[in-house]
Amino acid sequence: MTDTAFATFVSPEFVRGLPKAELHMHIEGSLEPELMFELAQRNGITLPYASVDEIRAAYAFSNLQDFLDIYYQGASVLQTAEDFKDLALAYFRRLAADGGVHAEIFFDPQTHTDRGIAFGVVMEGLLAGMDEAERTLGVTSKLILCFLRHLSEDAAFETLELAKPWLNKLAGVGLDSSEVGHPPAKFARVLRAARDLGLKVVAHAGEEGPPAYVWEAIDVVKVDRIDHGNRALEDAALTERLVRDGTTLTVCPLSNLKLCGVPSLDVHPLKRMLDLGLKATVNSDDPAYFGGYLLDNYLATAAAVGLTRDDVVTLARNSFEGAFLTQAEKAERLARLDAYVAAH
Ligand code: ADE
Ligand code: ZN
């Protein structure tokens, strides 16, 4: 008999109410087709789609690059600070409905500055959405600036310069976009410069790239968290190292499914990661493109791989422990989690 035969399966309502954080979500990836259309109209932009249904039909991806091509095109409707604020608030409303109480959101400034949108416009809009979410929904958040790794190191340094007046509004920097062919070491110097400015450092690694990229992220770049990390499991010594260091992995199950990193959710490695002692968390990555927000990721994966109530509580606990919050802020949220678990 398998372990799961004895396990207590978890109710969706329990998971919804469980306080949790999201640590891997690209704000541009939360742009729903309806808002894309609305913003296109507001800004006089013509989209290459006739309807929301046509946009959704285009969301069939065979790999990361397929998705990125469509995702960067979608972001072209974002023009004003108000657009970025509306985008952020729409995400926070969904997060709050899913029991999310804290989020650390990625944004891709180069996607916007390269088409003439000022860095400050993006920041003002996102920060206004974050402020309003905290006031009206009680959801706290932090911003992580991602460098696009298909662009050059020089371009990343230019973006870091643009970020300097906003340093006290940023929690960290990350690396996203096309992974294969663009290893973390390509950006070691700019990431070091960001760390010297007081920022945390994360990197997408082991999403499509090999275990060697995860080694580089931890040994060369010395990241504070690994985004994805799935392919680390191919290397036992690497897995052991991540367990020993207690490195948080921001895992994104529905993203892995949609980008064909796994053939089906039943074989997703999340449960295995927990059983190995890895500090895995659950996240939505680009929820508007991958068919689900934070709660959908928890529930779909729980059903597919047989997560227990204890597993789900561990995932939520890991999300706070791995967050870029102070010890006191983590303790406050973990106490809320413990009180919820005790009461349910
Ligand atoms: N940008 C947005 N989503 C991404 C992902 N899953 N991997 C790399 N870059 C991204
Ligand atoms: Zn991502």
CSV table of C-alpha atoms and ligand atoms in Angstrom, one decimal:
chain,number,residue,atom,x,y,z
A,1,MET,CA,0.0,0.0,0.0
A,2,THR,CA,1.3,3.5,-0.8
A,3,ASP,CA,1.9,6.2,1.7
A,4,THR,CA,-0.9,8.2,0.2
A,5,ALA,CA,-3.4,5.4,1.0
A,6,PHE,CA,-3.1,6.5,4.6
A,7,ALA,CA,-2.9,10.2,3.9
A,8,THR,CA,-5.6,12.8,4.8
A,9,PHE,CA,-6.6,14.5,1.6
A,10,VAL,CA,-7.1,18.1,1.8
A,11,SER,CA,-10.3,20.1,1.1
A,12,PRO,CA,-10.3,22.9,-1.4
A,13,GLU,CA,-11.9,25.2,1.2
A,14,PHE,CA,-9.1,24.5,3.6
A,15,VAL,CA,-6.5,25.4,1.0
A,16,ARG,CA,-8.4,28.6,0.0
A,17,GLY,CA,-8.5,29.9,3.5
A,18,LEU,CA,-4.9,28.9,4.3
A,19,PRO,CA,-2.8,32.1,4.6
A,20,LYS,CA,-0.1,31.9,1.9
A,21,ALA,CA,2.4,33.9,-0.1
A,22,GLU,CA,3.1,33.9,-3.8
A,23,LEU,CA,6.8,34.3,-4.6
A,24,HIS,CA,6.9,33.7,-8.4
A,25,MET,CA,4.5,35.7,-10.5
A,26,HIS,CA,5.3,37.9,-13.5
A,27,ILE,CA,2.9,40.8,-13.3
A,28,GLU,CA,2.8,41.1,-17.2
A,29,GLY,CA,1.8,37.4,-17.1
A,30,SER,CA,-1.4,38.3,-15.2
A,31,LEU,CA,-2.7,40.3,-18.1
A,32,GLU,CA,-6.0,38.6,-18.8
A,33,PRO,CA,-7.3,38.8,-22.4
A,34,GLU,CA,-10.3,40.9,-21.3
A,35,LEU,CA,-8.0,43.6,-19.8
A,36,MET,CA,-5.7,43.3,-22.8
A,37,PHE,CA,-8.6,44.2,-25.1
A,38,GLU,CA,-9.7,47.0,-22.7
A,39,LEU,CA,-6.2,48.6,-22.6
A,40,ALA,CA,-5.7,48.2,-26.3
A,41,GLN,CA,-8.9,50.2,-26.8
A,42,ARG,CA,-8.0,52.8,-24.2
A,43,ASN,CA,-4.6,53.3,-25.8
A,44,GLY,CA,-5.6,53.1,-29.5
A,45,ILE,CA,-3.6,49.9,-30.1
A,46,THR,CA,-4.7,47.3,-32.6
A,47,LEU,CA,-4.2,43.7,-31.5
A,48,PRO,CA,-3.6,40.9,-33.9
A,49,TYR,CA,-6.7,39.1,-32.5
A,50,ALA,CA,-10.3,39.8,-33.2
A,51,SER,CA,-11.7,38.5,-29.8
A,52,VAL,CA,-10.9,37.3,-26.3
A,53,ASP,CA,-11.6,33.8,-27.5
A,54,GLU,CA,-9.1,34.1,-30.3
A,55,ILE,CA,-6.5,35.3,-27.8
A,56,ARG,CA,-7.1,32.3,-25.6
A,57,ALA,CA,-7.0,30.0,-28.6
A,58,ALA,CA,-3.5,31.2,-29.3
A,59,TYR,CA,-2.3,30.1,-25.8
A,60,ALA,CA,-1.1,26.7,-26.8
A,61,PHE,CA,2.6,26.4,-26.2
A,62,SER,CA,5.1,23.7,-26.8
A,63,ASN,CA,7.9,25.3,-24.9
A,64,LEU,CA,9.0,28.5,-23.0
A,65,GLN,CA,10.0,30.4,-26.2
A,66,ASP,CA,6.5,29.9,-27.8
A,67,PHE,CA,5.0,31.5,-24.7
A,68,LEU,CA,7.5,34.3,-24.5
A,69,ASP,CA,6.8,35.4,-28.0
A,70,ILE,CA,3.1,35.9,-27.3
A,71,TYR,CA,3.7,37.3,-23.8
A,72,TYR,CA,5.9,40.1,-25.0
A,73,GLN,CA,3.4,41.0,-27.7
A,74,GLY,CA,0.6,41.1,-25.1
A,75,ALA,CA,2.5,43.5,-22.9
A,76,SER,CA,2.5,46.2,-25.7
A,77,VAL,CA,-1.0,47.4,-24.5
A,78,LEU,CA,0.6,48.6,-21.3
A,79,GLN,CA,1.3,52.3,-21.8
A,80,THR,CA,0.5,54.4,-18.9
A,81,ALA,CA,0.9,54.3,-15.1
A,82,GLU,CA,-2.8,53.8,-14.8
A,83,ASP,CA,-2.5,50.7,-17.0
A,84,PHE,CA,0.1,49.2,-14.8
A,85,LYS,CA,-1.9,50.0,-11.7
A,86,ASP,CA,-5.0,48.4,-13.1
A,87,LEU,CA,-3.0,45.3,-14.0
A,88,ALA,CA,-1.5,45.0,-10.5
A,89,LEU,CA,-4.8,45.5,-8.8
A,90,ALA,CA,-6.6,42.9,-10.9
A,91,TYR,CA,-3.9,40.4,-9.8
A,92,PHE,CA,-4.1,41.3,-6.1
A,93,ARG,CA,-7.9,40.9,-6.1
A,94,ARG,CA,-7.4,37.4,-7.5
A,95,LEU,CA,-4.7,36.6,-5.0
A,96,ALA,CA,-6.8,37.8,-2.1
A,97,ALA,CA,-9.7,35.6,-3.2
A,98,ASP,CA,-7.3,32.7,-3.2
A,99,GLY,CA,-6.2,33.3,0.4
A,100,GLY,CA,-2.9,35.0,-0.6
A,101,VAL,CA,-1.8,37.6,2.0
A,102,HIS,CA,1.6,38.5,0.5
A,103,ALA,CA,3.2,38.5,-3.0
A,104,GLU,CA,6.7,39.2,-4.4
A,105,ILE,CA,6.0,40.1,-8.0
A,106,PHE,CA,8.4,40.1,-10.9
A,107,PHE,CA,8.3,42.8,-13.6
A,108,ASP,CA,10.3,43.1,-16.8
A,109,PRO,CA,11.2,46.8,-17.3
A,110,GLN,CA,13.1,46.1,-20.5
A,111,THR,CA,10.0,44.9,-22.2
A,112,HIS,CA,8.6,48.4,-21.6
A,113,THR,CA,11.6,50.7,-21.8
A,114,ASP,CA,12.6,49.1,-25.1
A,115,ARG,CA,9.3,50.4,-26.6
A,116,GLY,CA,9.6,53.9,-25.2
A,117,ILE,CA,7.7,53.5,-21.9
A,118,ALA,CA,9.7,55.3,-19.1
A,119,PHE,CA,11.0,53.2,-16.2
A,120,GLY,CA,9.2,55.6,-13.8
A,121,VAL,CA,5.8,55.1,-15.5
A,122,VAL,CA,6.1,51.4,-14.8
A,123,MET,CA,7.2,51.9,-11.2
A,124,GLU,CA,4.6,54.5,-10.4
A,125,GLY,CA,1.8,52.4,-11.7
A,126,LEU,CA,2.8,49.1,-10.0
A,127,LEU,CA,3.5,50.9,-6.7
A,128,ALA,CA,0.1,52.6,-6.8
A,129,GLY,CA,-1.5,49.2,-7.3
A,130,MET,CA,0.5,47.6,-4.5
A,131,ASP,CA,-0.4,50.5,-2.1
A,132,GLU,CA,-4.1,50.2,-2.9
A,133,ALA,CA,-4.0,46.4,-2.5
A,134,GLU,CA,-2.5,46.8,0.9
A,135,ARG,CA,-5.0,49.4,2.0
A,136,THR,CA,-8.1,47.8,0.5
A,137,LEU,CA,-7.3,44.0,0.5
A,138,GLY,CA,-4.7,43.7,3.3
A,139,VAL,CA,-2.3,42.1,0.8
A,140,THR,CA,1.3,43.1,1.3
A,141,SER,CA,3.8,42.9,-1.6
A,142,LYS,CA,7.3,43.5,-2.9
A,143,LEU,CA,8.7,44.1,-6.3
A,144,ILE,CA,11.5,42.1,-8.0
A,145,LEU,CA,13.0,43.6,-11.2
A,146,CYS,CA,13.9,40.9,-13.7
A,147,PHE,CA,16.6,41.3,-16.3
A,148,LEU,CA,15.7,39.7,-19.7
A,149,ARG,CA,18.5,37.1,-20.1
A,150,HIS,CA,18.1,37.0,-23.9
A,151,LEU,CA,19.4,40.6,-23.9
A,152,SER,CA,23.0,41.6,-23.2
A,153,GLU,CA,24.8,42.2,-19.9
A,154,ASP,CA,25.2,45.8,-20.9
A,155,ALA,CA,21.5,46.2,-21.3
A,156,ALA,CA,21.0,44.8,-17.8
A,157,PHE,CA,23.5,47.3,-16.4
A,158,GLU,CA,21.6,50.1,-18.2
A,159,THR,CA,18.4,48.9,-16.6
A,160,LEU,CA,20.1,48.8,-13.1
A,161,GLU,CA,21.1,52.4,-13.6
A,162,LEU,CA,17.4,53.3,-14.3
A,163,ALA,CA,16.5,51.5,-11.1
A,164,LYS,CA,18.9,53.4,-8.9
A,165,PRO,CA,16.4,56.2,-8.0
A,166,TRP,CA,13.9,53.5,-7.0
A,167,LEU,CA,16.1,51.2,-4.9
A,168,ASN,CA,14.1,51.6,-1.7
A,169,LYS,CA,11.0,50.4,-3.6
A,170,LEU,CA,12.7,47.2,-4.9
A,171,ALA,CA,13.2,44.0,-2.9
A,172,GLY,CA,15.4,42.3,-5.4
A,173,VAL,CA,16.4,41.5,-8.9
A,174,GLY,CA,15.9,38.3,-11.0
A,175,LEU,CA,16.7,36.7,-14.3
A,176,ASP,CA,13.9,35.6,-16.6
A,177,SER,CA,13.1,35.0,-20.3
A,178,SER,CA,14.8,32.4,-22.6
A,179,GLU,CA,16.9,30.2,-20.3
A,180,VAL,CA,18.8,27.8,-22.6
A,181,GLY,CA,21.9,29.5,-24.0
A,182,HIS,CA,21.8,32.2,-21.4
A,183,PRO,CA,23.3,30.8,-18.2
A,184,PRO,CA,23.2,32.7,-14.9
A,185,ALA,CA,27.0,33.4,-15.1
A,186,LYS,CA,26.3,35.7,-18.2
A,187,PHE,CA,24.8,38.1,-15.6
A,188,ALA,CA,27.0,37.4,-12.6
A,189,ARG,CA,28.5,40.9,-12.6
A,190,VAL,CA,25.3,42.8,-12.9
A,191,LEU,CA,23.7,40.6,-10.3
A,192,ARG,CA,26.7,41.2,-8.0
A,193,ALA,CA,26.3,45.0,-8.5
A,194,ALA,CA,22.6,44.7,-7.6
A,195,ARG,CA,23.5,42.8,-4.4
A,196,ASP,CA,26.1,45.4,-3.5
A,197,LEU,CA,23.2,48.0,-3.7
A,198,GLY,CA,21.3,46.0,-1.1
A,199,LEU,CA,19.0,44.0,-3.3
A,200,LYS,CA,18.2,40.3,-3.0
A,201,VAL,CA,19.1,38.1,-6.0
A,202,VAL,CA,17.0,35.4,-7.6
A,203,ALA,CA,17.2,33.6,-11.0
A,204,HIS,CA,15.0,31.3,-13.0
A,205,ALA,CA,17.1,28.1,-13.3
A,206,GLY,CA,16.4,24.5,-14.1
A,207,GLU,CA,13.0,25.4,-15.8
A,208,GLU,CA,14.3,24.3,-19.2
A,209,GLY,CA,18.0,24.7,-18.6
A,210,PRO,CA,20.2,21.9,-17.2
A,211,PRO,CA,21.3,21.2,-13.6
A,212,ALA,CA,24.6,23.0,-14.4
A,213,TYR,CA,22.6,26.3,-14.6
A,214,VAL,CA,21.2,25.7,-11.1
A,215,TRP,CA,24.8,25.0,-9.8
A,216,GLU,CA,25.9,28.3,-11.4
A,217,ALA,CA,23.0,30.2,-9.8
A,218,ILE,CA,23.9,29.0,-6.4
A,219,ASP,CA,27.8,28.9,-6.6
A,220,VAL,CA,28.6,31.7,-9.0
A,221,VAL,CA,25.6,34.1,-8.6
A,222,LYS,CA,24.9,33.0,-5.0
A,223,VAL,CA,21.1,33.5,-5.4
A,224,ASP,CA,18.8,33.9,-2.4
A,225,ARG,CA,16.1,31.7,-4.1
A,226,ILE,CA,15.8,29.5,-7.2
A,227,ASP,CA,12.9,30.2,-9.5
A,228,HIS,CA,11.6,26.8,-10.7
A,229,GLY,CA,14.5,24.5,-10.1
A,230,ASN,CA,12.7,21.4,-11.4
A,231,ARG,CA,15.7,20.0,-13.3
A,232,ALA,CA,17.9,20.1,-10.2
A,233,LEU,CA,16.3,16.7,-9.4
A,234,GLU,CA,18.3,15.2,-12.2
A,235,ASP,CA,21.5,15.7,-10.1
A,236,ALA,CA,21.5,14.0,-6.7
A,237,ALA,CA,24.4,16.0,-5.4
A,238,LEU,CA,22.7,19.2,-6.4
A,239,THR,CA,19.5,18.1,-4.8
A,240,GLU,CA,21.4,17.3,-1.6
A,241,ARG,CA,23.1,20.7,-1.6
A,242,LEU,CA,19.7,22.6,-2.1
A,243,VAL,CA,18.3,20.6,0.9
A,244,ARG,CA,21.3,21.3,3.0
A,245,ASP,CA,21.3,25.0,2.2
A,246,GLY,CA,17.5,25.2,2.7
A,247,THR,CA,17.2,27.0,-0.6
A,248,THR,CA,13.7,28.0,-1.5
A,249,LEU,CA,12.4,26.8,-4.9
A,250,THR,CA,9.5,28.7,-6.4
A,251,VAL,CA,7.8,25.9,-8.3
A,252,CYS,CA,5.1,26.6,-10.8
A,253,PRO,CA,3.1,23.5,-11.6
A,254,LEU,CA,0.5,24.7,-14.2
A,255,SER,CA,3.3,26.6,-15.9
A,256,ASN,CA,5.4,23.5,-16.2
A,257,LEU,CA,2.4,21.7,-17.6
A,258,LYS,CA,1.5,24.4,-20.2
A,259,LEU,CA,5.1,24.8,-21.3
A,260,CYS,CA,5.5,21.0,-21.6
A,261,GLY,CA,8.1,20.7,-18.8
A,262,VAL,CA,5.9,17.8,-17.6
A,263,PRO,CA,3.7,15.7,-19.8
A,264,SER,CA,0.9,15.7,-17.2
A,265,LEU,CA,0.5,17.0,-13.7
A,266,ASP,CA,0.3,13.4,-12.3
A,267,VAL,CA,4.1,13.2,-12.8
A,268,HIS,CA,4.9,16.7,-11.5
A,269,PRO,CA,7.8,16.5,-9.1
A,270,LEU,CA,6.3,18.8,-6.4
A,271,LYS,CA,5.5,15.9,-4.0
A,272,ARG,CA,8.9,14.4,-4.6
A,273,MET,CA,10.6,17.7,-3.8
A,274,LEU,CA,8.8,17.9,-0.5
A,275,ASP,CA,9.6,14.3,0.3
A,276,LEU,CA,13.3,15.0,-0.4
A,277,GLY,CA,13.2,17.9,2.1
A,278,LEU,CA,13.5,20.6,-0.5
A,279,LYS,CA,11.9,24.0,0.4
A,280,ALA,CA,9.4,24.0,-2.4
A,281,THR,CA,6.6,26.6,-2.8
A,282,VAL,CA,3.7,26.8,-5.2
A,283,ASN,CA,3.3,29.7,-7.6
A,284,SER,CA,1.4,30.7,-10.7
A,285,ASP,CA,4.2,32.2,-12.8
A,286,ASP,CA,2.0,33.7,-15.6
A,287,PRO,CA,-1.6,33.0,-14.4
A,288,ALA,CA,-3.4,34.6,-17.3
A,289,TYR,CA,-1.5,32.4,-19.8
A,290,PHE,CA,-1.2,29.1,-17.9
A,291,GLY,CA,-4.8,28.6,-16.9
A,292,GLY,CA,-4.8,29.3,-13.2
A,293,TYR,CA,-3.9,31.5,-10.3
A,294,LEU,CA,-2.3,30.5,-7.0
A,295,LEU,CA,-5.2,28.4,-5.6
A,296,ASP,CA,-5.7,26.6,-8.9
A,297,ASN,CA,-2.0,25.6,-8.8
A,298,TYR,CA,-2.4,24.2,-5.2
A,299,LEU,CA,-5.6,22.4,-6.0
A,300,ALA,CA,-4.7,21.0,-9.4
A,301,THR,CA,-1.4,19.7,-8.1
A,302,ALA,CA,-2.8,18.4,-4.8
A,303,ALA,CA,-5.4,16.3,-6.8
A,304,ALA,CA,-2.8,15.1,-9.4
A,305,VAL,CA,0.0,14.0,-7.1
A,306,GLY,CA,-1.9,13.4,-3.9
A,307,LEU,CA,-0.7,16.2,-1.6
A,308,THR,CA,-1.9,15.8,1.9
A,309,ARG,CA,-3.1,18.5,4.3
A,310,ASP,CA,0.4,18.4,5.9
A,311,ASP,CA,2.0,18.9,2.5
A,312,VAL,CA,-0.1,21.9,1.7
A,313,VAL,CA,0.6,23.4,5.1
A,314,THR,CA,4.3,22.9,4.5
A,315,LEU,CA,4.1,24.6,1.1
A,316,ALA,CA,2.3,27.6,2.6
A,317,ARG,CA,4.8,27.7,5.5
A,318,ASN,CA,7.7,27.5,3.0
A,319,SER,CA,6.2,30.5,1.1
A,320,PHE,CA,6.5,32.7,4.2
A,321,GLU,CA,9.9,31.3,5.3
A,322,GLY,CA,11.3,31.9,1.8
A,323,ALA,CA,9.8,35.4,1.5
A,324,PHE,CA,11.9,38.6,1.6
A,325,LEU,CA,10.2,39.7,4.7
A,326,THR,CA,11.9,40.6,8.1
A,327,GLN,CA,11.9,37.8,10.7
A,328,ALA,CA,9.2,39.7,12.6
A,329,GLU,CA,7.0,40.0,9.5
A,330,LYS,CA,7.5,36.3,8.8
A,331,ALA,CA,6.7,35.4,12.4
A,332,GLU,CA,3.4,37.4,12.2
A,333,ARG,CA,2.3,35.6,9.1
A,334,LEU,CA,3.4,32.2,10.3
A,335,ALA,CA,1.4,32.7,13.5
A,336,ARG,CA,-1.7,33.5,11.3
A,337,LEU,CA,-1.0,30.2,9.4
A,338,ASP,CA,-0.6,28.2,12.7
A,339,ALA,CA,-3.8,29.7,14.1
A,340,TYR,CA,-5.7,28.8,10.9
A,341,VAL,CA,-4.4,25.2,11.0
A,342,ALA,CA,-5.3,24.8,14.7
A,343,ALA,CA,-8.8,26.1,14.1
A,344,HIS,CA,-9.5,23.9,11.0
B,1,ADE,N1,8.9,35.3,-18.1
B,1,ADE,C1,7.6,35.2,-17.8
B,1,ADE,N2,7.4,33.9,-17.4
B,1,ADE,C2,8.6,33.3,-17.5
B,1,ADE,C3,9.0,31.9,-17.3
B,1,ADE,N3,8.2,31.0,-16.9
B,1,ADE,N4,10.3,31.6,-17.6
B,1,ADE,C4,11.1,32.5,-18.0
B,1,ADE,N5,10.8,33.8,-18.2
B,1,ADE,C5,9.5,34.2,-18.0
B,2,ZN,ZN,8.7,32.7,-14.1
